[in-house]
Amino acid sequence: MVKITDVARHAGVSPSTVSYTLSGKRPISAETRARVEASIRELGYRPHAGARALASNKSNVLAMVVPLRAGINVPVVMQFAVSVMTTAREYDHDVLVLTQEEGEKGLRRVADTALVDALIVMDVQLHDPRLPLLRALDRPSVLIGFPADPAGLTCIDLDFKAAGELCVEHLAGLGHRVIGLIGSPPEVYVRQTAFAQRVVQGFTAAAARHGMSSTVHPCEATPAAARTVAERLLREQPALTGVVIHNEAILEPLIDAFEHLGLRVPTDLSLTALCPDDQAETLPVPVTSIAIPSREVGEQAVQLLMSKLDNTPVPSATLLRPSLTARASTAPRAV
Amino acid sequence: MVKITDVARHAGVSPSTVSYTLSGKRPISAETRARVEASIRELGYRPHAGARALASNKSNVLAMVVPLRAGINVPVVMQFAVSVMTTAREYDHDVLVLTQEEGEKGLRRVADTALVDALIVMDVQLHDPRLPLLRALDRPSVLIGFPADPAGLTCIDLDFKAAGELCVEHLAGLGHRVIGLIGSPPEVYVRQTAFAQRVVQGFTAAAARHGMSSTVHPCEATPAAARTVAERLLREQPALTGVVIHNEAILEPLIDAFEHLGLRVPTDLSLTALCPDDQAETLPVPVTSIAIPSREVGEQAVQLLMSKLDNTPVPSATLLRPSLTARASTAPRAV
DNA sequence: ATGAAAGCGCTAACAG
DNA sequence: CTGTTAGCGCTTTCAT
């Protein structure tokens, strides 16, 4: 293994000069830099991560907890995860993953052993058991999602309440009076997953404000469940003309289900969804939707973390404004 | 931060005794051990990961490359990933993730800096560009999947060729003579993803052997594509009575599509799939299937890696025998 | 069964 | 702008 002293000798400089050349933490003359870089390349030098971590007290590794459990939409979660990983690399960090099941023990372990410098936690519940730990830990963390009490934490997410409202307002503006929300799987609400709850809040509040008749239906992520919910919705609200869907996995099956029940989209029924843009665009009927900005959220989560590692103050709450893209699935109510 | 010398002082022993108590690498008297463990607990001692890695030349971290790109089934990939993470923890290792895009650079980086002790690579292509690197690296690796030339590598996977054959044989045994394979998205074959290719090989070879008429159709993972493929299949092979599906994401849409085309399952059409068991079981018509043993594969991949880290010799190839579970979607051909 | 002490490879004062 | 050197916290010989 080639080490920093080898490079130093080869370049005719001291080890610290090699170190500073690499880190840029002090000025190095152009010639020296060139010589050092040449030696590094020539010898194929790679600094030892453990030695670095020990000497600098920084591992350049972030921990990320990926929620992979019942009811969550794995592809969407992985969009966040990929964005986090990609952005972390831009800041010269790697990402260590923890499963949800590792829970607080896992977080504590990687933080206390200095395996990671900072932590990113997704799938936050309103009363998440990990919050006290995250507040107490000596390492910074960022939550993707808002718990009931975010005091002392740094959180970022799409403003899901506003998103729920925005969907309703779009439908209201088109003249719809009777609407329904088809939500995520029941487990998600049972666990009080923050973002799902907030969509319901926004949806319900906006519907009330507009004097609309509304109902909410959680729904398993299977085509069969989609059919069942569609039927039930029409049975309970025969005058239904607007639907908000917050369940990416069964968007297409739901549309199919409504059409098989004799409702044309958007002629008889206007649909709007919360889902990734690429999905909304590529459906047979492009769906009016509020994008889930996983790209931005993951990116900003890492940036927040980097600021905290730099001791740069960061906003405690970052709520991304939802933006609705009107597509072919919504239209004025037929009169 | 509490360090090993603090624990040593508190317990009235030397640092090396604390270290050996933790590692078990030399005998410690019961009393000493008890005293040390008490001190560790009392002081809340956690060994510093970087210091350990430097001194022992082991990071206790594995790298895992997760394939998240066009055409791959994210939930299935994550089943492997979770199994790897869970098993790694049982062996006291953590898992660092790399995206596919990091490619060889990423593998080289984490290996050369001693950030990780070993590597797991998924989504192997027949002529995978990473193979030379993996062969050359000074750290052990395990591939989940078989490249065209596995020489010098350690590979594990379900025997997908045998799986393809087994599906055909099951249908042949039921008297079917005209069959089709609905496969993964086209990109997967274009990239020459090993497992997908092997299913096709097994399917085609077995069909020929049994004198059956057969066709193969890649299919995008969308319900619309499912409908298109179903129609095409019936147009091209009107006498079709058996179908093998190797595309977990559109299993249910495909069944729907065939039923809407007037074919009852299994009365008119027998279906067999390669997919996770839980999915096969919970469909409206439980589907005869060969399980994708992600649990076992991930677990054994880690175990192979642990053996290699121990310098215990391991088999270069581990092919898991497929096993078919007959369910309600297959029946003897109507006469 | 335990201790003493020499590193592991790097960073960051400190010194010039 | 560069060199010298003292650790970082742990593991592991080498002693006893």
XYZ file of C-alpha atoms (C1' of nucleotides) in Angstrom:
702
model
C 0.000 0.000 0.000
C 1.325 3.392 -0.965
C 1.070 5.967 1.770
C 1.436 9.668 2.118
C 5.098 9.437 3.113
C 5.820 7.528 -0.081
C 4.273 10.293 -2.107
C 6.152 12.906 -0.113
C 9.470 11.210 -0.687
C 8.751 10.681 -4.380
C 7.843 14.333 -4.834
C 10.631 15.598 -2.638
C 8.305 17.338 -0.194
C 7.019 16.749 3.310
C 3.938 14.688 4.115
C 2.070 17.750 5.251
C 2.574 19.343 1.868
C 0.993 16.332 0.257
C -1.850 16.500 2.708
C -2.369 20.209 2.085
C -2.175 19.724 -1.631
C -5.013 17.282 -1.332
C -7.138 19.307 1.030
C -6.375 22.782 -0.267
C -6.295 24.022 3.303
C -3.224 26.088 2.710
C -1.595 27.652 -0.317
C 0.790 25.501 -2.308
C 2.966 26.863 -5.080
C 1.998 25.818 -8.552
C 5.227 23.883 -9.138
C 5.021 21.995 -5.874
C 1.390 21.178 -6.485
C 2.185 19.876 -9.930
C 4.999 17.711 -8.628
C 2.868 16.295 -5.845
C -0.030 15.586 -8.138
C 2.251 13.846 -10.567
C 3.627 11.656 -7.805
C 0.151 10.839 -6.575
C -0.891 9.767 -10.029
C 2.284 7.915 -10.706
C 2.188 5.948 -7.483
C -1.556 5.526 -7.529
C -1.856 6.959 -4.057
C -5.193 6.748 -2.208
C -5.467 8.173 1.265
C -6.551 5.618 3.842
C -10.089 6.416 4.921
C -9.643 5.159 8.458
C -6.471 7.084 9.041
C -8.125 10.189 7.748
C -11.148 9.714 9.919
C -8.979 9.241 12.959
C -6.739 12.226 12.361
C -9.370 14.642 11.136
C -12.308 13.440 13.162
C -14.378 13.283 9.985
C -15.333 10.113 8.183
C -16.906 11.781 5.154
C -19.719 9.290 5.384
C -23.395 10.047 5.901
C -25.906 7.635 7.327
C -29.242 7.302 5.575
C -32.183 5.367 6.941
C -34.237 3.910 4.121
C -37.811 3.064 5.007
C -38.687 -0.239 3.417
C -41.779 -1.468 5.093
C -45.425 -2.185 4.499
C -47.302 0.410 2.553
C -44.397 2.539 1.441
C -43.731 3.030 -2.218
C -40.276 1.622 -2.784
C -39.514 3.277 -6.131
C -40.387 6.705 -4.773
C -38.284 6.165 -1.675
C -35.378 5.151 -3.857
C -35.691 8.364 -5.853
C -34.981 10.238 -2.642
C -32.185 7.850 -1.789
C -30.496 8.222 -5.150
C -30.710 11.973 -4.959
C -29.131 11.872 -1.512
C -26.340 9.604 -2.705
C -25.635 11.636 -5.802
C -25.540 14.904 -3.922
C -23.447 13.422 -1.142
C -20.846 12.446 -3.723
C -20.750 16.007 -4.985
C -19.706 16.979 -1.503
C -17.198 14.173 -1.371
C -19.202 12.053 1.009
C -20.317 8.454 0.865
C -23.567 7.027 2.144
C -24.028 4.227 4.613
C -27.511 2.741 4.682
C -29.460 1.598 7.668
C -32.708 -0.302 7.548
C -35.684 1.015 9.419
C -35.568 -2.040 11.663
C -32.199 -1.051 12.987
C -34.095 1.813 14.538
C -32.560 3.932 17.238
C -29.906 1.362 18.037
C -28.532 1.623 14.530
C -28.514 5.384 14.522
C -26.788 5.469 17.864
C -24.221 2.924 16.789
C -23.057 4.633 13.627
C -23.112 8.031 15.279
C -21.335 7.070 18.487
C -18.589 5.093 16.798
C -17.951 8.046 14.510
C -18.598 5.799 11.547
C -20.643 8.632 10.060
C -20.484 12.384 10.367
C -24.175 13.078 10.029
C -27.544 11.398 9.492
C -30.491 11.603 7.147
C -33.778 10.122 8.260
C -36.772 9.529 5.991
C -40.351 8.352 6.549
C -40.840 10.465 9.642
C -43.884 9.783 11.753
C -45.787 12.485 13.587
C -44.575 11.121 16.891
C -41.441 9.425 15.755
C -39.657 7.468 18.468
C -36.299 8.458 17.020
C -36.746 12.156 17.633
C -35.375 12.340 21.194
C -32.294 10.454 20.084
C -31.735 12.677 17.076
C -32.024 15.741 19.274
C -29.536 14.323 21.756
C -26.958 12.997 19.316
C -23.718 14.894 18.998
C -23.892 14.606 15.220
C -26.106 16.683 12.976
C -29.114 15.206 11.270
C -31.752 16.192 8.767
C -35.234 14.732 8.574
C -37.021 14.307 5.284
C -40.509 14.888 6.597
C -42.041 16.846 9.456
C -42.923 15.374 12.832
C -45.596 16.916 15.019
C -42.970 18.744 17.038
C -39.933 19.660 14.962
C -38.342 21.749 17.716
C -34.598 21.299 17.845
C -34.506 19.454 14.519
C -33.824 20.300 10.909
C -36.599 19.166 8.585
C -37.291 19.398 4.897
C -40.125 18.199 2.745
C -42.680 19.105 0.167
C -45.459 21.077 1.837
C -47.913 18.224 1.650
C -50.705 20.122 3.344
C -50.453 22.839 0.741
C -50.319 20.120 -1.886
C -53.583 18.645 -0.671
C -55.144 22.093 -0.693
C -53.815 22.906 -4.121
C -55.381 19.790 -5.635
C -58.735 20.699 -4.154
C -58.503 24.284 -5.298
C -57.717 23.186 -8.808
C -60.832 21.023 -8.820
C -62.897 23.740 -7.183
C -61.780 26.186 -9.837
C -63.081 23.798 -12.478
C -66.483 23.765 -10.846
C -66.350 20.404 -9.109
C -68.428 20.108 -5.968
C -68.192 16.479 -4.932
C -64.701 15.070 -4.558
C -62.814 12.190 -3.028
C -59.267 11.523 -1.903
C -57.833 8.108 -2.618
C -54.911 7.823 -0.279
C -51.981 5.671 0.627
C -52.321 2.211 2.167
C -54.018 2.113 5.591
C -50.808 1.143 7.436
C -49.326 4.448 6.452
C -52.048 6.332 8.319
C -52.053 3.933 11.235
C -48.386 4.709 11.763
C -49.216 8.410 11.485
C -46.756 8.934 8.720
C -46.417 12.665 8.618
C -46.753 13.454 4.921
C -49.797 11.273 4.374
C -51.599 12.853 7.288
C -50.857 16.319 6.052
C -52.283 15.647 2.611
C -55.515 14.564 4.237
C -55.555 17.695 6.404
C -55.024 19.982 3.442
C -57.548 18.140 1.320
C -60.240 18.159 3.990
C -59.685 21.749 5.056
C -59.754 23.087 1.516
C -62.853 21.081 0.640
C -64.651 22.453 3.699
C -63.533 25.976 2.875
C -65.018 25.628 -0.594
C -68.192 24.019 0.684
C -67.451 20.861 -1.221
C -68.621 17.407 -0.297
C -65.597 15.192 0.274
C -64.490 11.794 1.528
C -61.153 10.136 2.133
C -60.260 6.524 1.362
C -56.977 4.852 2.134
C -56.179 2.190 -0.434
C -53.820 -0.747 -0.668
C -51.387 -0.599 -3.542
C -52.952 -3.345 -5.662
C -55.110 -3.126 -8.761
C -57.788 -5.172 -7.021
C -57.931 -2.685 -4.154
C -58.047 0.112 -6.695
C -61.164 -1.374 -8.291
C -62.811 -1.809 -4.935
C -62.135 1.759 -3.889
C -63.379 3.140 -7.171
C -66.644 1.259 -6.834
C -67.072 2.286 -3.245
C -66.427 5.905 -4.023
C -69.126 5.949 -6.673
C -71.553 4.125 -4.460
C -71.047 6.536 -1.592
C -70.870 9.669 -3.718
C -72.809 9.095 -6.926
C -72.396 12.754 -7.834
C -68.613 12.485 -7.661
C -66.778 14.406 -10.387
C -63.346 15.009 -8.890
C -60.732 12.708 -7.397
C -57.360 13.341 -5.796
C -54.998 10.377 -5.781
C -52.150 10.102 -3.328
C -50.954 6.619 -4.147
C -48.408 6.487 -6.930
C -48.422 2.737 -7.247
C -52.001 2.392 -8.444
C -52.531 5.487 -10.507
C -53.039 3.624 -13.741
C -55.182 0.847 -12.240
C -57.420 3.490 -10.678
C -57.925 5.246 -13.972
C -58.731 1.918 -15.587
C -61.150 1.116 -12.816
C -63.066 4.354 -13.214
C -63.216 3.959 -16.955
C -64.536 0.436 -16.630
C -67.209 1.809 -14.349
C -68.275 3.943 -17.258
C -66.635 7.216 -16.280
C -64.520 8.909 -18.918
C -61.514 10.938 -17.777
C -61.755 13.902 -17.822
C -65.208 14.183 -19.356
C -67.100 12.611 -16.470
C -64.371 12.579 -13.840
C -61.419 14.876 -13.211
C -58.350 13.267 -11.667
C -55.405 14.915 -10.015
C -52.524 13.131 -8.360
C -49.501 13.553 -6.149
C -46.798 11.622 -7.912
C -43.472 11.909 -9.694
C -43.752 13.983 -12.833
C -42.380 11.360 -15.173
C -45.106 8.999 -14.104
C -47.878 11.578 -14.551
C -46.635 12.390 -18.035
C -46.399 8.898 -19.371
C -49.803 7.582 -18.457
C -52.237 6.898 -21.309
C -54.128 9.937 -20.074
C -51.491 12.381 -18.833
C -52.540 13.241 -15.325
C -52.744 16.672 -13.742
C -50.384 16.362 -10.829
C -48.302 17.876 -8.116
C -44.795 16.582 -8.469
C -43.043 14.906 -5.616
C -39.743 16.744 -5.877
C -37.578 13.905 -4.668
C -34.622 15.237 -6.553
C -34.732 18.626 -4.821
C -35.580 17.238 -1.430
C -32.691 14.801 -1.398
C -30.327 17.402 -2.710
C -31.324 20.055 -0.226
C -31.303 17.577 2.633
C -27.650 16.884 1.943
C -26.899 20.574 1.530
C -28.492 21.308 4.878
C -26.373 18.616 6.430
C -23.217 20.003 4.862
C -24.020 23.434 6.232
C -24.536 21.996 9.672
C -21.216 20.177 9.434
C -19.698 23.538 8.549
C -21.411 25.138 11.512
C -23.302 27.348 9.125
C -26.740 28.033 10.585
C -29.618 26.513 8.619
C -33.357 27.053 8.690
C -34.987 24.592 11.018
C -37.858 24.020 8.602
C -37.745 23.916 4.814
C -41.114 23.448 3.158
C -41.031 23.168 -0.613
C -43.941 24.898 -2.298
C -46.046 22.466 -4.293
C -46.688 23.281 -7.891
C -49.487 21.771 -9.903
C -49.129 20.917 -13.559
C -52.441 20.769 -15.386
C -52.636 17.912 -17.856
C -55.334 16.015 -19.692
C -57.016 14.390 -16.703
C -58.829 17.454 -15.384
C -61.521 19.512 -17.072
C -64.403 21.775 -16.103
C -67.345 19.954 -14.629
C -69.891 18.955 -17.237
C -73.117 20.927 -16.842
C -15.631 11.297 23.962
C -14.819 8.298 26.089
C -11.942 6.224 24.825
C -10.405 2.899 25.525
C -7.881 4.337 27.992
C -10.736 5.820 30.013
C -12.368 2.441 30.238
C -9.042 0.839 31.136
C -8.409 3.288 33.947
C -11.963 2.974 35.242
C -11.715 -0.806 35.300
C -8.188 -0.839 36.628
C -6.767 -2.747 33.672
C -4.662 -1.962 30.629
C -6.076 -0.767 27.330
C -5.107 -4.003 25.680
C -7.211 -5.923 28.146
C -10.201 -3.814 27.231
C -9.500 -4.404 23.578
C -9.208 -8.146 24.048
C -12.336 -8.238 26.151
C -14.153 -6.697 23.243
C -12.638 -8.828 20.533
C -12.349 -12.097 22.428
C -9.024 -12.696 20.772
C -7.390 -13.847 23.942
C -8.659 -15.337 27.191
C -9.779 -12.943 29.905
C -10.622 -14.059 33.414
C -14.274 -13.926 34.316
C -13.755 -11.242 36.962
C -11.715 -8.987 34.735
C -14.201 -9.380 31.934
C -17.054 -8.483 34.249
C -15.254 -5.414 35.516
C -14.385 -4.232 32.034
C -17.885 -4.782 30.756
C -19.296 -2.865 33.670
C -16.990 0.038 32.977
C -17.884 0.021 29.301
C -21.551 0.159 30.134
C -21.102 2.728 32.837
C -19.050 5.075 30.725
C -21.020 4.406 27.564
C -17.878 3.519 25.673
C -18.008 3.093 21.905
C -14.880 2.203 19.995
C -13.989 4.743 17.350
C -14.563 3.191 13.943
C -11.760 5.062 12.230
C -9.201 4.202 14.862
C -10.222 0.602 14.640
C -10.009 0.567 10.891
C -6.564 2.094 11.009
C -5.156 -0.221 13.629
C -6.772 -3.428 12.466
C -6.874 -2.773 8.759
C -10.565 -3.721 8.719
C -13.394 -1.258 8.390
C -16.216 -3.713 8.956
C -18.057 -2.079 6.121
C -19.202 -3.718 2.893
C -19.891 -1.880 -0.323
C -23.048 -2.730 -2.227
C -23.840 -1.461 -5.699
C -27.577 -1.053 -6.132
C -28.783 -1.051 -9.712
C -31.396 1.632 -10.078
C -31.832 2.233 -13.726
C -34.252 1.871 -16.560
C -36.084 -1.399 -16.715
C -35.054 -2.817 -13.386
C -37.658 -3.668 -10.822
C -36.856 -1.501 -7.840
C -38.844 -3.377 -5.184
C -37.215 -6.662 -6.123
C -33.755 -5.130 -6.079
C -34.454 -3.717 -2.667
C -35.401 -7.154 -1.385
C -31.897 -8.268 -2.202
C -30.474 -5.129 -0.678
C -32.354 -5.530 2.572
C -31.297 -9.130 2.837
C -27.689 -8.103 2.325
C -27.925 -5.366 4.942
C -29.621 -7.584 7.485
C -27.137 -10.385 7.054
C -24.205 -7.993 7.107
C -25.351 -6.757 10.490
C -25.402 -10.303 11.785
C -21.736 -10.435 10.938
C -21.151 -7.062 12.548
C -20.716 -5.234 9.290
C -22.344 -2.131 7.896
C -23.235 -1.462 4.299
C -22.151 1.449 2.177
C -24.172 1.947 -0.998
C -22.928 2.957 -4.376
C -25.101 3.886 -7.311
C -24.627 2.130 -10.587
C -23.512 5.406 -12.145
C -20.500 5.538 -9.883
C -19.382 2.547 -11.848
C -15.836 1.348 -11.698
C -14.593 4.625 -10.287
C -16.776 4.220 -7.249
C -15.753 0.640 -6.667
C -12.112 1.538 -6.978
C -12.441 4.483 -4.657
C -14.061 2.687 -1.742
C -11.802 -0.312 -2.163
C -8.538 1.570 -2.545
C -9.144 3.923 0.346
C -9.933 0.948 2.570
C -13.322 2.467 3.238
C -14.781 -1.003 2.763
C -13.440 -4.487 3.300
C -15.329 -6.176 0.499
C -17.866 -5.581 -2.252
C -21.194 -6.911 -3.455
C -22.250 -6.217 -7.006
C -25.725 -6.795 -8.398
C -27.302 -6.541 -11.851
C -24.409 -8.207 -13.579
C -24.293 -8.057 -17.349
C -22.994 -10.859 -19.484
C -20.007 -8.752 -20.455
C -19.885 -6.486 -17.480
C -17.272 -3.738 -17.733
C -16.602 -3.998 -14.020
C -15.317 -7.552 -14.161
C -11.638 -6.821 -14.871
C -11.577 -4.371 -12.008
C -13.219 -6.784 -9.603
C -10.730 -9.446 -10.552
C -7.819 -7.066 -10.005
C -8.969 -5.471 -6.766
C -7.144 -6.441 -3.613
C -10.467 -6.776 -1.784
C -12.837 -9.691 -2.131
C -16.133 -9.340 -3.943
C -19.228 -11.369 -4.675
C -21.465 -10.938 -7.691
C -25.176 -11.497 -7.502
C -25.613 -12.778 -11.026
C -23.462 -14.616 -13.518
C -21.457 -12.962 -16.261
C -20.525 -14.821 -19.425
C -17.077 -15.551 -18.043
C -17.109 -15.936 -14.267
C -13.483 -17.085 -14.082
C -11.700 -15.638 -11.096
C -14.907 -14.347 -9.539
C -17.373 -15.514 -6.922
C -20.946 -15.518 -8.177
C -24.285 -16.484 -6.755
C -27.783 -16.407 -8.169
C -30.916 -18.329 -8.812
C -30.374 -20.682 -11.712
C -32.451 -18.631 -14.106
C -31.894 -20.927 -17.045
C -33.235 -23.846 -15.052
C -36.083 -21.601 -13.951
C -37.029 -20.880 -17.540
C -36.896 -24.582 -18.320
C -38.905 -25.523 -15.297
C -41.734 -23.187 -16.261
C -41.881 -24.725 -19.707
C -41.771 -28.237 -18.363
C -44.624 -27.513 -16.029
C -46.701 -26.273 -18.945
C -45.610 -29.161 -21.140
C -46.663 -31.581 -18.430
C -50.123 -30.050 -18.484
C -50.415 -30.672 -22.197
C -49.774 -27.186 -23.510
C -48.213 -26.978 -26.954
C -48.186 -23.297 -27.839
C -46.563 -20.984 -25.326
C -45.127 -17.501 -24.978
C -42.646 -15.778 -22.706
C -43.454 -12.257 -21.645
C -40.172 -10.874 -20.466
C -38.555 -7.906 -18.818
C -38.348 -4.473 -20.450
C -36.328 -4.329 -23.676
C -33.485 -2.282 -22.109
C -32.729 -5.203 -19.872
C -31.987 -7.422 -22.852
C -30.189 -4.720 -24.755
C -27.778 -4.413 -21.852
C -27.459 -8.179 -21.844
C -28.437 -8.447 -18.236
C -27.387 -11.934 -17.342
C -30.421 -13.306 -15.561
C -32.911 -12.117 -18.129
C -30.932 -13.671 -20.955
C -30.713 -16.951 -19.156
C -34.429 -17.205 -18.644
C -34.909 -16.785 -22.361
C -32.295 -19.447 -23.074
C -33.927 -21.921 -20.714
C -37.392 -21.160 -21.994
C -36.451 -21.493 -25.640
C -34.359 -24.609 -25.202
C -37.011 -26.433 -23.207
C -39.749 -25.464 -25.623
C -37.705 -26.795 -28.522
C -36.941 -29.966 -26.641
C -40.627 -30.581 -26.112
C -41.506 -29.665 -29.670
C -43.582 -26.732 -28.518
C -44.269 -23.616 -30.495
C -42.920 -20.615 -28.612
C -42.244 -16.906 -28.839
C -40.553 -14.359 -26.626
C -41.711 -10.805 -26.018
C -39.916 -8.217 -23.915
C -42.388 -5.859 -22.305
C -42.201 -2.464 -20.631
C -43.406 -2.374 -17.069
C -46.633 -0.490 -17.661
C -50.224 -1.739 -17.809
C -50.592 -0.229 -21.268
C -47.617 -2.211 -22.522
C -49.061 -5.284 -20.863
C -52.279 -4.927 -22.843
C -50.373 -4.445 -26.071
C -48.249 -7.523 -25.516
C -51.231 -9.653 -24.609
C -53.005 -8.667 -27.804
C -49.944 -9.228 -29.910
C -49.331 -12.621 -28.414
C -52.841 -13.777 -29.273
C -52.643 -12.348 -32.735
C -49.363 -14.082 -33.465
C -50.239 -17.336 -31.728
C -54.010 -17.775 -31.752
C -53.621 -21.300 -30.371
C -51.717 -20.001 -27.338
C -52.620 -21.758 -24.095
C -49.554 -21.197 -21.917
C -47.641 -18.119 -20.860
C -44.518 -17.603 -18.788
C -44.133 -14.145 -17.263
C -40.789 -12.768 -16.229
C -41.809 -9.249 -15.314
C -42.945 -8.857 -11.725
C -44.194 -5.336 -12.135
C -47.016 -6.125 -14.548
C -48.183 -9.510 -13.445
C -51.620 -8.343 -12.433
C -52.129 -6.044 -15.420
C -51.209 -8.912 -17.734
C -53.739 -11.227 -16.154
C -56.341 -8.493 -16.465
C -55.394 -7.947 -20.069
C -55.813 -11.607 -20.977
C -59.126 -11.810 -19.196
C -60.377 -8.751 -20.998
C -59.419 -10.438 -24.224
C -61.808 -13.172 -23.251
C -59.353 -15.723 -21.918
C -60.092 -17.178 -18.504
C -57.186 -18.147 -16.289
C -56.550 -21.043 -16.022
C -59.428 -22.447 -18.073
C -58.311 -21.020 -21.408
C -54.835 -19.892 -20.518
C -52.274 -21.203 -18.056
C -49.918 -18.653 -16.542
C -46.690 -19.198 -14.705
C -44.386 -16.496 -13.415
C -40.962 -15.760 -12.002
C -41.648 -13.466 -9.097
C -41.442 -13.140 -5.340
C -43.677 -15.659 -3.602
C -45.658 -13.140 -1.606
C -46.698 -11.456 -4.812
C -47.725 -14.702 -6.499
C -49.832 -15.672 -3.508
C -51.748 -12.467 -3.110
C -52.972 -11.972 -6.650
C -56.707 -12.385 -7.293
C -55.789 -15.609 -9.068
C -52.846 -17.048 -7.145
C -50.180 -17.622 -9.743
C -48.051 -20.711 -10.253
C -44.563 -19.365 -9.841
C -40.901 -19.854 -9.317
C -39.838 -17.765 -6.384
C -37.038 -15.282 -6.673
C -35.173 -16.205 -3.508
C -33.870 -12.732 -2.747
C -33.645 -13.503 0.925
C -31.370 -16.503 0.409
C -29.308 -14.912 -2.297
C -28.544 -11.811 -0.265
C -27.789 -13.853 2.799
C -25.499 -16.265 1.026
C -23.760 -13.482 -0.836
C -22.755 -11.960 2.481
C -21.757 -15.313 3.876
C -19.543 -15.946 0.881
C -17.936 -12.585 1.417
C -17.340 -13.301 5.089
C -15.668 -16.560 4.207
C -13.440 -14.824 1.725
C -12.508 -12.227 4.345
C -11.603 -15.161 6.593
C -9.548 -16.705 3.824
C -11.858 -19.672 3.845
C -12.140 -21.028 0.313
C -15.576 -20.645 -1.272
C -17.194 -22.143 -4.332
C -16.706 -19.899 -7.302
C -20.267 -20.480 -8.508
C -23.400 -20.919 -6.422
C -26.526 -21.593 -8.435
C -29.713 -21.870 -6.408
C -32.083 -24.534 -7.712
C -35.409 -23.065 -8.764
C -38.519 -24.546 -7.272
C -41.937 -24.154 -8.790
C -45.056 -23.797 -6.687
C -48.215 -24.779 -8.510
C -51.134 -22.481 -7.796
C -54.459 -21.651 -9.360
C -53.208 -20.112 -12.587
C -52.169 -23.309 -14.339
C -54.334 -26.223 -15.390
C -54.324 -29.025 -17.978
C -54.990 -27.853 -21.492
C -58.673 -27.975 -22.348
C -59.432 -30.644 -24.954
C -4.036 -14.030 32.227
C -2.378 -9.298 31.814
C 0.650 -5.061 30.660
C 3.694 -1.982 27.961
C 4.458 0.039 23.963
C 4.965 0.281 19.042
C 2.723 1.476 15.343
C -1.569 1.930 11.807
C -1.574 6.504 7.987
C -3.067 10.808 8.227
C -4.028 15.868 9.776
C -3.046 20.035 11.892
C -0.762 22.702 15.038
C 3.605 24.852 15.499
C 7.735 26.671 13.558
C 10.133 28.959 10.209
C 5.132 28.788 0.982
C 6.995 24.553 3.314
C 8.824 21.284 6.957
C 8.668 18.919 11.630
C 6.166 16.555 14.704
C 2.678 15.414 17.971
C -1.134 13.146 18.308
C -5.997 10.860 16.625
C -7.863 5.925 19.384
C -7.239 1.560 18.633
C -4.953 -3.289 17.871
C -1.354 -6.278 18.411
C 3.097 -7.818 18.984
C 6.334 -8.679 22.643
C 7.075 -9.400 27.462
C 6.117 -11.367 31.703
